[in-house]
mmCIF file of N, CA and C in Angstrom:
data_model
loop_
_atom_site.group_PDB
_atom_site.id
_atom_site.type_symbol
_atom_site.label_atom_id
_atom_site.label_comp_id
_atom_site.label_asym_id
_atom_site.label_seq_id
_atom_site.Cartn_x
_atom_site.Cartn_y
_atom_site.Cartn_z
ATOM 1 N N UNK A 21 -3.679 -21.866 3.545
ATOM 2 C CA UNK A 21 -3.893 -20.844 1.619
ATOM 3 C C UNK A 21 -2.430 -20.336 1.763
ATOM 4 N N UNK A 22 -0.985 -20.602 1.169
ATOM 5 C CA UNK A 22 -0.109 -19.441 1.822
ATOM 6 C C UNK A 22 -0.466 -18.971 0.497
ATOM 7 N N UNK A 23 -0.714 -19.046 -0.892
ATOM 8 C CA UNK A 23 -0.888 -18.160 -1.581
ATOM 9 C C UNK A 23 -1.780 -17.122 -1.436
ATOM 10 N N UNK A 24 -2.899 -17.284 -1.044
ATOM 11 C CA UNK A 24 -3.783 -15.854 -0.467
ATOM 12 C C UNK A 24 -3.229 -15.347 0.353
ATOM 13 N N UNK A 25 -2.771 -16.014 1.471
ATOM 14 C CA UNK A 25 -1.959 -15.135 2.404
ATOM 15 C C UNK A 25 -0.976 -14.074 1.766
ATOM 16 N N UNK A 26 -0.009 -14.916 0.834
ATOM 17 C CA UNK A 26 0.847 -13.622 0.107
ATOM 18 C C UNK A 26 0.328 -12.198 0.190
ATOM 19 N N UNK A 27 -0.966 -12.457 -1.806
ATOM 20 C CA UNK A 27 -1.473 -11.645 -2.149
ATOM 21 C C UNK A 27 -1.839 -10.876 -0.836
ATOM 22 N N UNK A 28 -2.638 -10.792 -0.012
ATOM 23 C CA UNK A 28 -3.201 -10.220 1.519
ATOM 24 C C UNK A 28 -1.555 -9.171 1.934
ATOM 25 N N UNK A 29 -0.437 -10.078 1.868
ATOM 26 C CA UNK A 29 0.558 -9.193 2.713
ATOM 27 C C UNK A 29 1.014 -8.303 1.397
ATOM 28 N N UNK A 30 1.120 -8.964 0.574
ATOM 29 C CA UNK A 30 1.279 -8.006 -0.887
ATOM 30 C C UNK A 30 0.575 -6.764 -0.652
ATOM 31 N N UNK A 31 -0.676 -6.668 -0.423
ATOM 32 C CA UNK A 31 -1.492 -5.601 -1.191
ATOM 33 C C UNK A 31 -1.492 -4.663 0.644
ATOM 34 N N UNK A 32 -0.823 -5.383 1.605
ATOM 35 C CA UNK A 32 -1.194 -4.444 2.535
ATOM 36 C C UNK A 32 0.255 -3.557 2.461
ATOM 37 N N UNK A 33 1.815 -4.079 2.011
ATOM 38 C CA UNK A 33 2.905 -3.641 1.610
ATOM 39 C C UNK A 33 2.585 -2.724 0.188
ATOM 40 N N UNK A 34 1.869 -3.068 -0.855
ATOM 41 C CA UNK A 34 1.383 -1.566 -1.467
ATOM 42 C C UNK A 34 0.787 -0.208 -0.599
ATOM 43 N N UNK A 35 -0.064 -0.558 -0.188
ATOM 44 C CA UNK A 35 -0.886 0.295 0.519
ATOM 45 C C UNK A 35 0.231 1.190 1.357
ATOM 46 N N UNK A 36 0.776 0.256 2.255
ATOM 47 C CA UNK A 36 2.065 1.422 3.129
ATOM 48 C C UNK A 36 3.067 1.969 1.988
ATOM 49 N N UNK A 37 3.623 1.311 1.001
ATOM 50 C CA UNK A 37 4.162 1.949 0.353
ATOM 51 C C UNK A 37 3.767 3.897 -0.982
ATOM 52 N N UNK A 38 2.434 2.788 -0.421
ATOM 53 C CA UNK A 38 1.665 4.573 -1.101
ATOM 54 C C UNK A 38 1.402 5.227 -0.355
ATOM 55 N N UNK A 39 1.290 5.150 1.411
ATOM 56 C CA UNK A 39 0.664 6.067 2.183
ATOM 57 C C UNK A 39 1.827 6.919 2.678
ATOM 58 N N UNK A 40 3.533 6.290 2.542
ATOM 59 C CA UNK A 40 4.192 6.634 2.652
ATOM 60 C C UNK A 40 4.517 7.922 1.660
ATOM 61 N N UNK A 41 4.982 7.315 0.546
ATOM 62 C CA UNK A 41 4.595 8.074 -0.698
ATOM 63 C C UNK A 41 4.278 9.425 -0.642
ATOM 64 N N UNK A 42 2.679 9.433 -0.808
ATOM 65 C CA UNK A 42 2.092 10.545 -0.425
ATOM 66 C C UNK A 42 2.220 11.276 0.761
ATOM 67 N N UNK A 43 2.561 10.937 2.265
ATOM 68 C CA UNK A 43 3.109 11.502 2.568
ATOM 69 C C UNK A 43 4.476 12.199 3.148
ATOM 70 N N UNK A 44 5.907 12.047 2.199
ATOM 71 C CA UNK A 44 6.655 12.424 1.445
ATOM 72 C C UNK A 44 6.749 13.512 0.882
ATOM 73 N N UNK A 45 5.370 13.265 -0.184
ATOM 74 C CA UNK A 45 5.620 14.099 -1.581
ATOM 75 C C UNK A 45 4.573 15.320 -0.591
ATOM 76 N N UNK A 46 3.699 15.312 0.730
ATOM 77 C CA UNK A 46 2.989 16.305 1.940
ATOM 78 C C UNK A 46 1.715 16.319 0.674
ATOM 79 N N UNK A 47 1.418 15.277 0.705
ATOM 80 C CA UNK A 47 -0.133 15.036 -0.232
ATOM 81 C C UNK A 47 -0.862 14.169 0.854
ATOM 82 N N UNK A 48 -2.256 15.047 0.651
ATOM 83 C CA UNK A 48 -3.815 14.534 1.771
ATOM 84 C C UNK A 48 -3.806 13.007 1.323
ATOM 85 N N UNK A 49 -3.989 12.058 2.303
ATOM 86 C CA UNK A 49 -3.894 10.963 2.593
ATOM 87 C C UNK A 49 -5.399 10.823 1.178
ATOM 88 N N UNK A 50 -5.823 11.056 1.467
ATOM 89 C CA UNK A 50 -7.165 10.766 0.542
ATOM 90 C C UNK A 50 -7.200 11.336 -1.098
ATOM 91 N N UNK A 51 -5.685 11.484 -1.368
ATOM 92 C CA UNK A 51 -5.560 12.257 -3.106
ATOM 93 C C UNK A 51 -5.013 11.300 -3.593
ATOM 94 N N UNK A 52 -3.994 10.105 -2.705
ATOM 95 C CA UNK A 52 -3.777 9.089 -3.378
ATOM 96 C C UNK A 52 -3.997 8.431 -4.343
ATOM 97 N N UNK A 53 -2.876 8.441 -5.404
ATOM 98 C CA UNK A 53 -3.625 7.260 -6.668
ATOM 99 C C UNK A 53 -3.262 5.920 -6.846
ATOM 100 N N UNK A 54 -3.763 4.956 -6.835
ATOM 101 C CA UNK A 54 -3.799 3.508 -7.483
ATOM 102 C C UNK A 54 -3.242 3.162 -8.762
#
């Protein structure tokens, strides 16, 4: 299931980008917006 694995990988990357963006902005992790 390469496609499913790719979706999981992209989901994790998206979460990482959001976490880094919030951290750089100085926001709390619980205030992230999707």
